[in-house]
Short mmCIF file of C-alpha atoms in Angstrom, two decimals:
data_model
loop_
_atom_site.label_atom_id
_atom_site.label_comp_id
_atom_site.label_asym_id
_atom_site.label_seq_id
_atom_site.Cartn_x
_atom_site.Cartn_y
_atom_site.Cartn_z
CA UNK K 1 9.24 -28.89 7.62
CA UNK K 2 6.60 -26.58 6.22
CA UNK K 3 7.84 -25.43 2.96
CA UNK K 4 8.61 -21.81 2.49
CA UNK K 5 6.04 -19.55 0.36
CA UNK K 6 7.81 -17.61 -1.91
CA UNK K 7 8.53 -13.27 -0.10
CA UNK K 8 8.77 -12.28 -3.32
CA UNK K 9 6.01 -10.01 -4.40
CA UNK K 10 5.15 -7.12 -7.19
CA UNK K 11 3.85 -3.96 -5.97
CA UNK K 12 2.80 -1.47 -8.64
CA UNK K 13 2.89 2.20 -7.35
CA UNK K 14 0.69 4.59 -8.97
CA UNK K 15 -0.16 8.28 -9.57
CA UNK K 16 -3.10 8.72 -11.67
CA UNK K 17 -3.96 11.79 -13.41
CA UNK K 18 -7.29 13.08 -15.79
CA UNK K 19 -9.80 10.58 -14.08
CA UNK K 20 -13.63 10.70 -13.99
CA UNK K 21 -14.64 13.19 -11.29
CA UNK K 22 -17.95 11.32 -11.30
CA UNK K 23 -16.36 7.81 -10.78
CA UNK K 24 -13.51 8.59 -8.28
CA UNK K 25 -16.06 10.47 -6.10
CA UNK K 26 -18.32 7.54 -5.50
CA UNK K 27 -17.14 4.52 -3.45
CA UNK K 28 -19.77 1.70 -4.67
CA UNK K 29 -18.60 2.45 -8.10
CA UNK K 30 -15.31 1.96 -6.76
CA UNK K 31 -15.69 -0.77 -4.76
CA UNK K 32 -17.20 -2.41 -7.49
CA UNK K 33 -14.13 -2.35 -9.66
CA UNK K 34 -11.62 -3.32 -7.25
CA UNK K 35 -13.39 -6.35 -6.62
CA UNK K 36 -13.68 -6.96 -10.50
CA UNK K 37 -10.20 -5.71 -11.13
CA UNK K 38 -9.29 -8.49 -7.82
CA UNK K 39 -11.20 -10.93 -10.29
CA UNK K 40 -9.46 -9.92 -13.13
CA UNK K 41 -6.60 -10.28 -12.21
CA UNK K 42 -6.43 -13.42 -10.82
CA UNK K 43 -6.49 -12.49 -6.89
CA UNK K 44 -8.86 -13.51 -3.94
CA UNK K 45 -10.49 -11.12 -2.11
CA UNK K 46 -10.80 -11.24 1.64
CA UNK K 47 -12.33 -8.25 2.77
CA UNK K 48 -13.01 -4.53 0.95
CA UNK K 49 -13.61 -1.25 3.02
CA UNK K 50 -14.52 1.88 1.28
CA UNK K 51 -15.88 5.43 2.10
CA UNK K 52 -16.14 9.24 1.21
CA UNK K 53 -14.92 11.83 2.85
CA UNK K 54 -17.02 15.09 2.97
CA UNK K 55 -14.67 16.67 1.36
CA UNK K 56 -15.66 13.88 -1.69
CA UNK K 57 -12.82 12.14 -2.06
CA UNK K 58 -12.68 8.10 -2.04
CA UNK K 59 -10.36 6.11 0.30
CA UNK K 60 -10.14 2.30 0.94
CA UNK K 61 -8.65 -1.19 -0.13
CA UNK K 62 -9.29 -4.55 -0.92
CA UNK K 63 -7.81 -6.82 1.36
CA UNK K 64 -6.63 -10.08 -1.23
CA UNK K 65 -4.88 -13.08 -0.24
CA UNK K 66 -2.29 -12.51 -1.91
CA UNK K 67 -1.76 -8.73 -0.68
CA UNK K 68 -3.81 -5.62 -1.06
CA UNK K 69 -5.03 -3.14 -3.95
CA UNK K 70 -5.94 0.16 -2.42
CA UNK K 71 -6.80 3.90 -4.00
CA UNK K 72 -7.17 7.41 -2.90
CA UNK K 73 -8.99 10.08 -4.43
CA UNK K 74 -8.92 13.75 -5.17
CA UNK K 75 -11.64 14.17 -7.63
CA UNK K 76 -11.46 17.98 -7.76
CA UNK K 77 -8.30 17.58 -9.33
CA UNK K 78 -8.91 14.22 -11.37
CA UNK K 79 -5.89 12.98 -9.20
CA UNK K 80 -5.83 8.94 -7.51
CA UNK K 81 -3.54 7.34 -6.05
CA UNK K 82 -3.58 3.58 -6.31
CA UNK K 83 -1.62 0.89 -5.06
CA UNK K 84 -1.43 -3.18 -6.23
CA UNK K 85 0.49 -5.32 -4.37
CA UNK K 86 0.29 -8.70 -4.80
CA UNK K 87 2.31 -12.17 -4.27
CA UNK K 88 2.03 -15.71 -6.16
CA UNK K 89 0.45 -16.63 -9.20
CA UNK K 90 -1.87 -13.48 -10.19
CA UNK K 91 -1.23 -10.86 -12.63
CA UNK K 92 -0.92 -7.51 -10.82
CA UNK K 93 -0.62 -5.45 -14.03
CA UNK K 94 -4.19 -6.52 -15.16
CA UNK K 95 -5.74 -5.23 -12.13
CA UNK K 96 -3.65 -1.71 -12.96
CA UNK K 97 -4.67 -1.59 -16.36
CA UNK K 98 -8.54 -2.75 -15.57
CA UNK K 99 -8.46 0.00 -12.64
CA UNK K 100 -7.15 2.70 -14.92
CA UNK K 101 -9.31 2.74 -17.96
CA UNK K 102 -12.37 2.17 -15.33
CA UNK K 103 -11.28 5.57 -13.57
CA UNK K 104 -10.96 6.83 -17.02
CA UNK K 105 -7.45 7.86 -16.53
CA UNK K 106 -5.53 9.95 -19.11
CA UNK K 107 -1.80 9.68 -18.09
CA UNK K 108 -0.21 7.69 -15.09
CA UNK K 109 3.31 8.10 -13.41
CA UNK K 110 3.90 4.00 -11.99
CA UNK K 111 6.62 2.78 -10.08
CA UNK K 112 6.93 -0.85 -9.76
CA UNK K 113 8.43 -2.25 -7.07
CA UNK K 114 9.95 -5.99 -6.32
CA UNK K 115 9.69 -6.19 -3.00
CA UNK K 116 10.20 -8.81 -0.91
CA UNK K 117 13.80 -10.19 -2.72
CA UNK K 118 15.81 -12.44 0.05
CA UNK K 119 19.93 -11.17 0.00
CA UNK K 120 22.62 -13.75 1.43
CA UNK K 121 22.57 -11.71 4.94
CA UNK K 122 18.65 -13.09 5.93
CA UNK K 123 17.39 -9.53 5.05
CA UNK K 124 15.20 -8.48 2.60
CA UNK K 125 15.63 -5.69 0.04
CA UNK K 126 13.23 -4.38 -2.62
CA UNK K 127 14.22 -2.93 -6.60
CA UNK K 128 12.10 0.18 -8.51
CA UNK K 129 11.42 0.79 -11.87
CA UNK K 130 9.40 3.48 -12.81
CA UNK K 131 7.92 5.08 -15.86
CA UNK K 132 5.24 7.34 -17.13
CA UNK K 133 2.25 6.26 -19.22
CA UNK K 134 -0.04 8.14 -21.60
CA UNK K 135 -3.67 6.43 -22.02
CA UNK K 136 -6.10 6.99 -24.76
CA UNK K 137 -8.89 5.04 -23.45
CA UNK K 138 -11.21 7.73 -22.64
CA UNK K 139 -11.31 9.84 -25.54
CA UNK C 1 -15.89 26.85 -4.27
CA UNK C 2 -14.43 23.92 -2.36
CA UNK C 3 -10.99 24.18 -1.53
CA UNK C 4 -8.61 21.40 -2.86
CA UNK C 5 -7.15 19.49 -0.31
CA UNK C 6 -3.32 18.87 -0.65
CA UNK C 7 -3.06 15.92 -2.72
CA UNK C 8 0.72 15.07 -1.42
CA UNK C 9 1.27 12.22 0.89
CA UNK C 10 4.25 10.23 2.63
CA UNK C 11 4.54 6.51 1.87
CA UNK C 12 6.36 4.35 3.51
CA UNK C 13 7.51 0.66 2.10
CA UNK C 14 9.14 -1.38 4.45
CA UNK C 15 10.86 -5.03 4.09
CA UNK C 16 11.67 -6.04 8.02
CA UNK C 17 13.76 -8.37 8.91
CA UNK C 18 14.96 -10.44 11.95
CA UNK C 19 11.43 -10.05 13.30
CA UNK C 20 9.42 -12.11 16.34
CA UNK C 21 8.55 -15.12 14.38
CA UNK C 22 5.85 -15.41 17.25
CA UNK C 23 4.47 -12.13 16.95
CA UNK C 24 4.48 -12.11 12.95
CA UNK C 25 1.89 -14.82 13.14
CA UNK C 26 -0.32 -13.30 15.60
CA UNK C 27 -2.93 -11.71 13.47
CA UNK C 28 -4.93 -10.47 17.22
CA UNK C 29 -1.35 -9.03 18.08
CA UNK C 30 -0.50 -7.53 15.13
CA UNK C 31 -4.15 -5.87 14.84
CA UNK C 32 -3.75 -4.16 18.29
CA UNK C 33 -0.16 -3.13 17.01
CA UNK C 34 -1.27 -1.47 13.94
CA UNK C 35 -4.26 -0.13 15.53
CA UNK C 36 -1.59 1.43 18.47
CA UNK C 37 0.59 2.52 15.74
CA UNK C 38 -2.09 4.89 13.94
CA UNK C 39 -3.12 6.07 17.36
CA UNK C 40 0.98 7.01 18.30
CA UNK C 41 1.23 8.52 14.89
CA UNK C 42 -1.98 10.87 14.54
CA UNK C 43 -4.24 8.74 12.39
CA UNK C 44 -7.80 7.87 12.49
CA UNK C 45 -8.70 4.47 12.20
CA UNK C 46 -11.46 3.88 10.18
CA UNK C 47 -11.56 -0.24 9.35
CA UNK C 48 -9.39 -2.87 10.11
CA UNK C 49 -8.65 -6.14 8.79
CA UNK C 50 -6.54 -9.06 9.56
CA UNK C 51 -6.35 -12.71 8.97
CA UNK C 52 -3.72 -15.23 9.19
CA UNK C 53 -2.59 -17.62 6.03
CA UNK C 54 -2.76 -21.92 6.93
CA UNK C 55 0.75 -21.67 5.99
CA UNK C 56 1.61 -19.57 8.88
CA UNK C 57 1.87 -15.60 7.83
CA UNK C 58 -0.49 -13.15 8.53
CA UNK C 59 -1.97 -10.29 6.22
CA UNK C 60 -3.83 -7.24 6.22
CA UNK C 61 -4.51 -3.67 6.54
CA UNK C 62 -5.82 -0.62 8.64
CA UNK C 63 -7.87 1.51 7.07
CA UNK C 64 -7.06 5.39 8.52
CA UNK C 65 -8.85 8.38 7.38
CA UNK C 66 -5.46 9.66 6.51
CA UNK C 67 -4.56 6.72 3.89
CA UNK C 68 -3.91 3.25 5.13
CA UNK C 69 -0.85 0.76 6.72
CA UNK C 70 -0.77 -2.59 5.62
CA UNK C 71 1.01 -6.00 5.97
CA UNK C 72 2.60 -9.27 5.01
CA UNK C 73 4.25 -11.55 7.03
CA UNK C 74 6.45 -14.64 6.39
CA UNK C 75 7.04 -15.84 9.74
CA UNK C 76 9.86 -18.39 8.70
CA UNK C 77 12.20 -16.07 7.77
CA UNK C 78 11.08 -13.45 10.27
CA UNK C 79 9.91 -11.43 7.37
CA UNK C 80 7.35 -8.48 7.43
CA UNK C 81 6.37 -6.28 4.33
CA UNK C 82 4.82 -3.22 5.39
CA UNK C 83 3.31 -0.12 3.80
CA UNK C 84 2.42 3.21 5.59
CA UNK C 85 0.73 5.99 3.49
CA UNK C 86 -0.34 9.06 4.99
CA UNK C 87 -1.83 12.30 3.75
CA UNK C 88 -2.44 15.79 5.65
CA UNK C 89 -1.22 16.39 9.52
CA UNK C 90 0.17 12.69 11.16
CA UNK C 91 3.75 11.30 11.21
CA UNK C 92 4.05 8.26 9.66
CA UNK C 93 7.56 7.98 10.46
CA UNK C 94 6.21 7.67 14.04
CA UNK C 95 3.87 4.73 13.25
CA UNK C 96 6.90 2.70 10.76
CA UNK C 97 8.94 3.43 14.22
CA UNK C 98 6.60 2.10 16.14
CA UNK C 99 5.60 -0.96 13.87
CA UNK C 100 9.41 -1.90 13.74
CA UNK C 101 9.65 -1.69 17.42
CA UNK C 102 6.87 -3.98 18.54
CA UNK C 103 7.56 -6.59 15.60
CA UNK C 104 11.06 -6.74 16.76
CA UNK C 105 12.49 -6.10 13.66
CA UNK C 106 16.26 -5.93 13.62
CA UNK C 107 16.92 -4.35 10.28
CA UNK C 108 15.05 -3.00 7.71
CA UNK C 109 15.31 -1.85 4.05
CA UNK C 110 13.25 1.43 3.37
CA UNK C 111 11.80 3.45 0.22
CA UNK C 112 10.14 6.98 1.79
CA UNK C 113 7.83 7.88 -1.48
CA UNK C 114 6.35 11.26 -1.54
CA UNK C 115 3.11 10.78 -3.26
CA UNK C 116 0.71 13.23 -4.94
CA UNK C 117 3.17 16.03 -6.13
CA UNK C 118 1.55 18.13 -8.68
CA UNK C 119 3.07 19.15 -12.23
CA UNK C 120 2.40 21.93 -14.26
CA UNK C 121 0.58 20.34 -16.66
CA UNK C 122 -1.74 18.75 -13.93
CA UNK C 123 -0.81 15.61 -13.82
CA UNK C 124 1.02 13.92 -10.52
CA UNK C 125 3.89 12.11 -9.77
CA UNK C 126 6.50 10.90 -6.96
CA UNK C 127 9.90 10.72 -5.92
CA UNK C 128 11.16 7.92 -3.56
CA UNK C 129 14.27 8.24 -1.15
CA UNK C 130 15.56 4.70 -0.29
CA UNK C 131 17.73 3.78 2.89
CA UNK C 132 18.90 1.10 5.43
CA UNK C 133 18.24 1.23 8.71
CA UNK C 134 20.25 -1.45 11.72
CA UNK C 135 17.70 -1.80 14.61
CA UNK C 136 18.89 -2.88 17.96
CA UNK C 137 15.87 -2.92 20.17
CA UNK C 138 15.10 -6.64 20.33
CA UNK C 139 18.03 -8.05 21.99
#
């Protein structure tokens, strides 16, 4: 019998607020630090799609295997949202943290969410904790 | 002046279970699902990505001009995480519908997260609605 990989799985929800107009309106610069923050972080990346819209906003993901990191951007308002989910042995909150002082971001609302979490019945069910953060990385 | 476009967004995280253990490991089938399901629900499809794991489950995303839909599978235990985030004028409730339908999921455990909502002081944050939802179209 083929042994059962864990469902269990961390996926960090985020609202970021105050970032670099300049960086979250250009998608090689952020292409470049999804892979890194991938890196970082422990995860393998599979496949990365990124663009602009005309508007000049950013919008893609990173495909890892062990789940996805993704972000989209309103620079006119400083606003991204940003999403790591990941499974196994890598360290989801390092990719958050890399991701957010890269972007230059000055306060993010996160939810974190366990998904993935069997229940006697054969379903699946998922728990949230969320919290606010201040950052003073990009004085 | 540009005009800001509405930074506020539906996302949907799914755990599905009960699913086609045959169909959960079809990364060619799953594609043309998700690819159908941003079609049904008003999306534009702008890269696509899908791969399947040795162990069996199959991962990936679709990239839609509108945000993305992404997924997970653990075909032993008919298990399917799945994330649809959408911005501006489609119905992601249609594509989670449709998803749920074709994967023959028979329950699932749901968080709706409304993404993007601006506060006064110009920062963003969310508020999530969670639910359970019986399915009984795969008999």
């Amino acid at each position: 019998m083929v042994p059962v990989v864990g469902t269990e799985g961390t996926h960090y929800i985020v609202e970021a607020a105050g970032c670099s107009e300049e960086i979250i309106s250009d998608p090689k610069k952020i292409e470049q630090i999804f892979k890194e923050a991938a890196r970082v972080a422990n995860m393998t990346v599979k496949a990365s799609h990124f663009f602009r819209f005309s508007q000049g906003g950013v919008s893609g993901a990173v495909i890892v295997a062990e789940s996805h990191i993704s972000l989209h951007t309103w620079p006119e308002v400083g606003y991204a949202a940003i999403d790591v989910y990941t499974c196994g042995d890598s360290d989801p909150e390092k990719a958050v943290d890399y991701i957010l002082d890269r972007i230059g971001a000055k306060y993010a609302h996160v939810s974190e969410v366990r998904r993935g979490i069997p229940e006697d019945d054969g379903t699946f069910t998922h728990t949230i904790l969320t919290w606010e953060e201040k950052r003073d990385r990009n004085k």
